[in-house]
Short mmCIF file of N, CA and C in Angstrom, two decimals:
data_model
loop_
_atom_site.label_atom_id
_atom_site.label_comp_id
_atom_site.label_asym_id
_atom_site.label_seq_id
_atom_site.Cartn_x
_atom_site.Cartn_y
_atom_site.Cartn_z
N MET A 1 0.84 -1.17 0.00
CA MET A 1 0.00 0.00 0.00
C MET A 1 0.89 1.24 0.00
N LYS A 2 0.57 2.21 -0.87
CA LYS A 2 1.34 3.44 -0.99
C LYS A 2 0.71 4.51 -0.11
N LEU A 3 1.51 5.17 0.71
CA LEU A 3 1.03 6.22 1.60
C LEU A 3 1.34 7.57 0.97
N THR A 4 0.32 8.41 0.79
CA THR A 4 0.49 9.74 0.23
C THR A 4 0.30 10.76 1.35
N VAL A 5 1.25 11.65 1.48
CA VAL A 5 1.18 12.69 2.52
C VAL A 5 0.89 14.02 1.83
N ALA A 6 -0.20 14.65 2.24
CA ALA A 6 -0.56 15.96 1.68
C ALA A 6 0.33 17.02 2.30
N PRO A 7 0.73 18.02 1.50
CA PRO A 7 1.56 19.08 2.07
C PRO A 7 0.77 19.87 3.11
N LEU A 8 1.43 20.28 4.15
CA LEU A 8 0.81 21.06 5.22
C LEU A 8 1.16 22.53 5.00
N ILE A 9 0.15 23.35 4.94
CA ILE A 9 0.36 24.78 4.77
C ILE A 9 0.04 25.47 6.09
N VAL A 10 0.97 26.21 6.57
CA VAL A 10 0.78 26.94 7.82
C VAL A 10 0.72 28.42 7.48
N ILE A 11 -0.34 29.06 7.93
CA ILE A 11 -0.49 30.50 7.70
C ILE A 11 -0.28 31.19 9.03
N LEU A 12 0.66 32.10 9.06
CA LEU A 12 0.92 32.87 10.26
C LEU A 12 0.29 34.24 10.10
N TYR A 13 -0.40 34.67 11.12
CA TYR A 13 -1.05 35.98 11.10
C TYR A 13 -0.39 36.83 12.16
N PHE A 14 0.11 37.98 11.79
CA PHE A 14 0.73 38.88 12.73
C PHE A 14 -0.22 40.02 13.04
N CYS A 15 -0.47 40.21 14.28
CA CYS A 15 -1.32 41.31 14.73
C CYS A 15 -0.49 42.15 15.68
N GLY A 16 -0.06 43.29 15.20
CA GLY A 16 0.79 44.16 16.01
C GLY A 16 0.13 44.65 17.28
N ALA A 17 -1.18 44.80 17.28
CA ALA A 17 -1.86 45.31 18.46
C ALA A 17 -2.29 44.19 19.41
N CYS A 18 -2.07 42.93 19.04
CA CYS A 18 -2.55 41.83 19.85
C CYS A 18 -1.56 41.40 20.92
N GLY A 19 -0.37 41.88 20.88
CA GLY A 19 0.64 41.45 21.84
C GLY A 19 1.53 40.41 21.20
N GLY A 20 2.71 40.32 21.67
CA GLY A 20 3.65 39.40 21.06
C GLY A 20 3.83 38.16 21.87
N GLY A 21 4.54 37.23 21.30
CA GLY A 21 4.77 35.98 21.99
C GLY A 21 6.11 35.93 22.68
N GLY A 22 6.76 37.05 22.82
CA GLY A 22 8.07 37.05 23.47
C GLY A 22 7.97 36.55 24.88
N GLY A 23 8.92 35.77 25.30
CA GLY A 23 8.90 35.23 26.64
C GLY A 23 9.30 36.28 27.66
N GLY A 24 8.90 36.04 28.89
CA GLY A 24 9.28 36.94 29.97
C GLY A 24 8.55 38.26 29.89
N SER A 25 9.04 39.21 30.63
CA SER A 25 8.37 40.50 30.67
C SER A 25 8.68 41.31 29.42
N GLY A 26 7.74 42.14 29.05
CA GLY A 26 7.94 43.03 27.91
C GLY A 26 7.85 42.35 26.57
N GLY A 27 7.25 41.17 26.49
CA GLY A 27 7.19 40.46 25.22
C GLY A 27 5.98 40.87 24.40
N GLY A 28 6.11 41.88 23.56
CA GLY A 28 5.01 42.24 22.68
C GLY A 28 4.51 43.64 22.94
N ASP A 29 3.62 44.05 22.07
CA ASP A 29 3.03 45.37 22.17
C ASP A 29 1.64 45.25 22.78
N THR A 30 1.58 45.02 24.07
CA THR A 30 0.30 44.88 24.74
C THR A 30 -0.32 46.26 24.91
N PRO A 31 -1.57 46.44 24.45
CA PRO A 31 -2.21 47.74 24.59
C PRO A 31 -2.34 48.13 26.06
N PRO A 32 -2.27 49.41 26.35
CA PRO A 32 -2.46 49.85 27.73
C PRO A 32 -3.84 49.40 28.21
N THR A 33 -3.94 49.11 29.48
CA THR A 33 -5.19 48.53 29.98
C THR A 33 -6.15 49.55 30.57
N THR A 34 -5.73 50.77 30.78
CA THR A 34 -6.60 51.75 31.43
C THR A 34 -7.11 52.77 30.43
N PRO A 35 -8.34 52.57 29.94
CA PRO A 35 -8.91 53.57 29.03
C PRO A 35 -9.35 54.80 29.82
N PRO A 36 -9.63 55.88 29.12
CA PRO A 36 -10.17 57.04 29.81
C PRO A 36 -11.50 56.66 30.49
N THR A 37 -11.82 57.36 31.56
CA THR A 37 -13.04 57.07 32.31
C THR A 37 -13.91 58.32 32.42
N ASN A 38 -15.14 58.09 32.80
CA ASN A 38 -16.10 59.17 33.09
C ASN A 38 -16.32 60.12 31.92
N LEU A 39 -16.46 59.57 30.72
CA LEU A 39 -16.79 60.41 29.57
C LEU A 39 -18.17 61.00 29.75
N VAL A 40 -18.29 62.31 29.53
CA VAL A 40 -19.58 63.00 29.57
C VAL A 40 -19.68 63.89 28.35
N ALA A 41 -20.91 64.14 27.94
CA ALA A 41 -21.17 65.07 26.85
C ALA A 41 -22.20 66.07 27.37
N THR A 42 -21.90 67.35 27.20
CA THR A 42 -22.78 68.40 27.67
C THR A 42 -23.22 69.25 26.49
N MET A 43 -24.53 69.38 26.32
CA MET A 43 -25.09 70.19 25.25
C MET A 43 -25.12 71.65 25.69
N GLU A 44 -24.56 72.51 24.89
CA GLU A 44 -24.59 73.94 25.14
C GLU A 44 -25.32 74.61 23.98
N THR A 45 -25.36 75.92 23.95
CA THR A 45 -26.13 76.62 22.94
C THR A 45 -25.77 76.20 21.53
N ALA A 46 -24.52 76.25 21.17
CA ALA A 46 -24.12 75.93 19.79
C ALA A 46 -23.05 74.86 19.74
N THR A 47 -22.76 74.23 20.88
CA THR A 47 -21.70 73.22 20.91
C THR A 47 -22.09 72.03 21.78
N VAL A 48 -21.40 70.94 21.55
CA VAL A 48 -21.43 69.80 22.46
C VAL A 48 -20.02 69.71 23.03
N SER A 49 -19.93 69.70 24.35
CA SER A 49 -18.63 69.58 25.01
C SER A 49 -18.46 68.16 25.52
N PHE A 50 -17.37 67.52 25.09
CA PHE A 50 -17.01 66.20 25.59
C PHE A 50 -15.90 66.39 26.61
N GLY A 51 -15.96 65.65 27.70
CA GLY A 51 -14.91 65.70 28.71
C GLY A 51 -14.75 64.34 29.35
N TRP A 52 -13.56 64.02 29.82
CA TRP A 52 -13.29 62.72 30.44
C TRP A 52 -12.12 62.86 31.38
N ASP A 53 -11.97 61.87 32.27
CA ASP A 53 -10.84 61.86 33.19
C ASP A 53 -9.57 61.51 32.42
N VAL A 54 -8.49 62.12 32.81
CA VAL A 54 -7.19 61.90 32.16
C VAL A 54 -6.77 60.45 32.35
N ALA A 55 -6.32 59.82 31.27
CA ALA A 55 -5.77 58.46 31.35
C ALA A 55 -4.29 58.59 31.73
N PRO A 56 -3.80 57.74 32.63
CA PRO A 56 -2.39 57.83 33.03
C PRO A 56 -1.44 57.73 31.83
N ASN A 57 -0.51 58.66 31.74
CA ASN A 57 0.55 58.69 30.73
C ASN A 57 0.04 58.88 29.30
N ALA A 58 -1.19 59.34 29.12
CA ALA A 58 -1.72 59.53 27.76
C ALA A 58 -1.05 60.72 27.09
N THR A 59 -0.75 60.55 25.80
CA THR A 59 -0.19 61.65 25.01
C THR A 59 -1.23 62.29 24.11
N SER A 60 -2.31 61.56 23.80
CA SER A 60 -3.41 62.12 23.02
C SER A 60 -4.61 61.20 23.15
N TYR A 61 -5.73 61.64 22.56
CA TYR A 61 -6.98 60.90 22.65
C TYR A 61 -7.65 60.85 21.28
N SER A 62 -8.54 59.88 21.09
CA SER A 62 -9.37 59.77 19.89
C SER A 62 -10.81 59.56 20.33
N ILE A 63 -11.75 60.06 19.51
CA ILE A 63 -13.18 59.87 19.80
C ILE A 63 -13.78 59.02 18.68
N TYR A 64 -14.61 58.06 19.09
CA TYR A 64 -15.27 57.14 18.18
C TYR A 64 -16.78 57.31 18.27
N TYR A 65 -17.47 57.00 17.18
CA TYR A 65 -18.91 57.22 17.06
C TYR A 65 -19.61 55.98 16.52
N SER A 66 -20.85 55.78 16.97
CA SER A 66 -21.72 54.75 16.40
C SER A 66 -23.15 55.26 16.46
N PRO A 67 -23.95 55.00 15.43
CA PRO A 67 -25.34 55.44 15.46
C PRO A 67 -26.18 54.62 16.46
N ILE A 68 -25.67 53.47 16.89
CA ILE A 68 -26.35 52.62 17.86
C ILE A 68 -25.39 52.31 19.01
N ALA A 69 -25.92 51.90 20.14
CA ALA A 69 -25.08 51.55 21.28
C ALA A 69 -24.12 50.42 20.89
N GLY A 70 -22.94 50.46 21.46
CA GLY A 70 -21.93 49.45 21.15
C GLY A 70 -20.85 49.99 20.24
N VAL A 71 -20.27 51.14 20.59
CA VAL A 71 -19.21 51.75 19.78
C VAL A 71 -18.06 50.76 19.65
N VAL A 72 -17.51 50.64 18.44
CA VAL A 72 -16.35 49.79 18.20
C VAL A 72 -15.18 50.66 17.74
N ARG A 73 -14.00 50.19 18.05
CA ARG A 73 -12.79 50.95 17.72
C ARG A 73 -12.27 50.53 16.35
N THR A 74 -12.77 51.23 15.31
CA THR A 74 -12.32 50.98 13.95
C THR A 74 -11.98 52.32 13.31
N PRO A 75 -11.13 52.33 12.30
CA PRO A 75 -10.80 53.60 11.64
C PRO A 75 -12.03 54.33 11.09
N LEU A 76 -13.03 53.60 10.61
CA LEU A 76 -14.22 54.24 10.07
C LEU A 76 -15.07 54.89 11.16
N ALA A 77 -14.99 54.38 12.38
CA ALA A 77 -15.79 54.93 13.48
C ALA A 77 -15.10 56.10 14.16
N ARG A 78 -13.82 56.33 13.87
CA ARG A 78 -13.08 57.42 14.51
C ARG A 78 -13.51 58.74 13.90
N VAL A 79 -13.98 59.66 14.74
CA VAL A 79 -14.43 60.96 14.25
C VAL A 79 -13.50 62.09 14.66
N ALA A 80 -12.58 61.83 15.58
CA ALA A 80 -11.58 62.84 15.97
C ALA A 80 -10.37 62.10 16.52
N GLN A 81 -9.19 62.62 16.26
CA GLN A 81 -7.97 61.99 16.76
C GLN A 81 -6.94 63.05 17.07
N ASP A 82 -5.86 62.63 17.73
CA ASP A 82 -4.77 63.53 18.12
C ASP A 82 -5.26 64.70 18.97
N ILE A 83 -6.24 64.43 19.84
CA ILE A 83 -6.75 65.44 20.76
C ILE A 83 -5.76 65.53 21.91
N ALA A 84 -5.21 66.71 22.14
CA ALA A 84 -4.13 66.88 23.09
C ALA A 84 -4.59 66.94 24.55
N SER A 85 -5.84 67.29 24.79
CA SER A 85 -6.32 67.41 26.18
C SER A 85 -7.48 66.44 26.40
N ASN A 86 -8.01 66.45 27.62
CA ASN A 86 -9.11 65.54 27.95
C ASN A 86 -10.48 66.20 27.77
N SER A 87 -10.58 67.07 26.78
CA SER A 87 -11.87 67.67 26.46
C SER A 87 -11.89 68.11 25.00
N LEU A 88 -13.10 68.27 24.48
CA LEU A 88 -13.26 68.70 23.10
C LEU A 88 -14.62 69.36 22.96
N GLN A 89 -14.67 70.50 22.30
CA GLN A 89 -15.93 71.15 21.98
C GLN A 89 -16.17 71.04 20.49
N VAL A 90 -17.39 70.66 20.13
CA VAL A 90 -17.74 70.47 18.73
C VAL A 90 -19.01 71.26 18.45
N SER A 91 -19.04 71.95 17.34
CA SER A 91 -20.21 72.70 16.93
C SER A 91 -21.40 71.78 16.71
N THR A 92 -22.57 72.18 17.16
CA THR A 92 -23.76 71.36 16.93
C THR A 92 -24.05 71.25 15.43
N THR A 93 -23.63 72.23 14.66
CA THR A 93 -23.79 72.15 13.21
C THR A 93 -22.97 70.98 12.66
N ASP A 94 -21.74 70.80 13.18
CA ASP A 94 -20.89 69.69 12.73
C ASP A 94 -21.44 68.34 13.18
N LEU A 95 -22.19 68.33 14.29
CA LEU A 95 -22.70 67.07 14.83
C LEU A 95 -24.13 66.77 14.39
N ALA A 96 -24.72 67.62 13.58
CA ALA A 96 -26.14 67.47 13.22
C ALA A 96 -26.48 66.09 12.68
N SER A 97 -25.58 65.46 11.96
CA SER A 97 -25.86 64.14 11.40
C SER A 97 -25.22 63.02 12.23
N PHE A 98 -24.79 63.35 13.45
CA PHE A 98 -24.10 62.37 14.29
C PHE A 98 -24.84 62.04 15.57
N ASP A 99 -26.18 62.04 15.56
CA ASP A 99 -26.90 61.57 16.74
C ASP A 99 -26.48 60.12 16.96
N GLY A 100 -26.14 59.79 18.18
CA GLY A 100 -25.73 58.43 18.46
C GLY A 100 -24.87 58.36 19.70
N PHE A 101 -23.91 57.47 19.66
CA PHE A 101 -23.09 57.16 20.83
C PHE A 101 -21.62 57.45 20.55
N PHE A 102 -20.94 57.94 21.57
CA PHE A 102 -19.53 58.29 21.44
C PHE A 102 -18.75 57.64 22.58
N ALA A 103 -17.48 57.32 22.30
CA ALA A 103 -16.56 56.79 23.30
C ALA A 103 -15.18 57.33 22.96
N VAL A 104 -14.28 57.31 23.93
CA VAL A 104 -12.95 57.87 23.74
C VAL A 104 -11.88 56.84 24.10
N THR A 105 -10.73 56.94 23.43
CA THR A 105 -9.56 56.12 23.76
C THR A 105 -8.39 57.04 24.03
N ALA A 106 -7.37 56.50 24.65
CA ALA A 106 -6.14 57.26 24.90
C ALA A 106 -4.98 56.59 24.16
N ILE A 107 -4.01 57.39 23.78
CA ILE A 107 -2.77 56.87 23.21
C ILE A 107 -1.72 56.96 24.33
N VAL A 108 -1.17 55.80 24.68
CA VAL A 108 -0.18 55.71 25.74
C VAL A 108 1.01 54.93 25.20
N GLY A 109 2.17 55.54 25.17
CA GLY A 109 3.35 54.84 24.66
C GLY A 109 3.20 54.41 23.22
N GLY A 110 2.45 55.18 22.42
CA GLY A 110 2.25 54.85 21.01
C GLY A 110 1.17 53.81 20.76
N LEU A 111 0.54 53.29 21.80
CA LEU A 111 -0.51 52.29 21.66
C LEU A 111 -1.84 52.86 22.14
N GLU A 112 -2.93 52.35 21.57
CA GLU A 112 -4.25 52.85 21.90
C GLU A 112 -4.94 51.96 22.94
N THR A 113 -5.56 52.60 23.93
CA THR A 113 -6.28 51.85 24.96
C THR A 113 -7.61 51.34 24.40
N GLY A 114 -8.32 50.62 25.23
CA GLY A 114 -9.68 50.25 24.90
C GLY A 114 -10.57 51.48 24.99
N LEU A 115 -11.85 51.28 24.75
CA LEU A 115 -12.81 52.38 24.76
C LEU A 115 -13.27 52.73 26.17
N SER A 116 -13.57 53.99 26.35
CA SER A 116 -14.17 54.46 27.60
C SER A 116 -15.63 54.04 27.65
N ASN A 117 -16.32 54.53 28.65
CA ASN A 117 -17.78 54.39 28.67
C ASN A 117 -18.36 55.16 27.48
N GLU A 118 -19.56 54.80 27.07
CA GLU A 118 -20.24 55.49 25.97
C GLU A 118 -21.14 56.59 26.52
N VAL A 119 -21.32 57.62 25.71
CA VAL A 119 -22.32 58.64 26.01
C VAL A 119 -23.21 58.81 24.78
N ALA A 120 -24.49 59.04 25.04
CA ALA A 120 -25.44 59.26 23.95
C ALA A 120 -25.55 60.76 23.71
N VAL A 121 -25.56 61.15 22.45
CA VAL A 121 -25.70 62.56 22.07
C VAL A 121 -26.82 62.65 21.04
N SER A 122 -27.74 63.57 21.30
CA SER A 122 -28.81 63.84 20.36
C SER A 122 -28.86 65.34 20.14
N VAL A 123 -28.48 65.76 18.96
CA VAL A 123 -28.44 67.19 18.64
C VAL A 123 -29.82 67.60 18.15
N PRO A 124 -30.44 68.59 18.82
CA PRO A 124 -31.76 69.02 18.36
C PRO A 124 -31.69 69.60 16.95
N SER A 125 -32.76 69.41 16.22
CA SER A 125 -32.83 69.97 14.87
C SER A 125 -32.77 71.49 14.96
N LEU A 126 -32.04 72.06 14.03
CA LEU A 126 -31.96 73.51 13.99
C LEU A 126 -33.28 74.07 13.44
N PRO A 127 -33.78 75.14 14.06
CA PRO A 127 -35.03 75.68 13.55
C PRO A 127 -34.85 76.22 12.13
N THR A 128 -35.84 76.01 11.34
CA THR A 128 -35.80 76.53 9.97
C THR A 128 -36.74 77.73 9.90
N SER A 129 -36.37 78.68 9.13
CA SER A 129 -37.23 79.85 9.02
C SER A 129 -38.30 79.59 7.97
N ASP A 130 -39.45 80.14 8.20
CA ASP A 130 -40.57 79.96 7.29
C ASP A 130 -40.51 81.11 6.28
N PRO A 131 -40.34 80.80 5.00
CA PRO A 131 -40.19 81.87 4.01
C PRO A 131 -41.46 82.70 3.83
N LEU A 132 -42.57 82.22 4.38
CA LEU A 132 -43.82 82.97 4.22
C LEU A 132 -44.02 84.02 5.31
N LEU A 133 -43.17 84.01 6.32
CA LEU A 133 -43.34 84.99 7.42
C LEU A 133 -42.65 86.27 7.13
#
């Protein structure tokens, strides 16, 4: 009887943000574990102010958006990045089509943390003038 052995193909997938397999301490790029906390959004006359507690050792922050609860950290969901402080004011005109949920991440040591708590934002419709008045 002849034995035939099929070739074995191994596919390696490298995920830079997933952490490395290096042994001992410091093996890999493990994302920081402490995301920003206490994200709040405050509606003002013409702006929405976002604010959050400072994440330890953060060099900048990014804000993510989703039209439904359950914000995910993807490039398409990122609506602001390289924010130098722990607050941001956005014009309600700019947010008019962004009713939904927002969350923030911090950049620490060149790596991005997980998402903060979510906040819901609903921008009231701007009044329209009646051309007949």
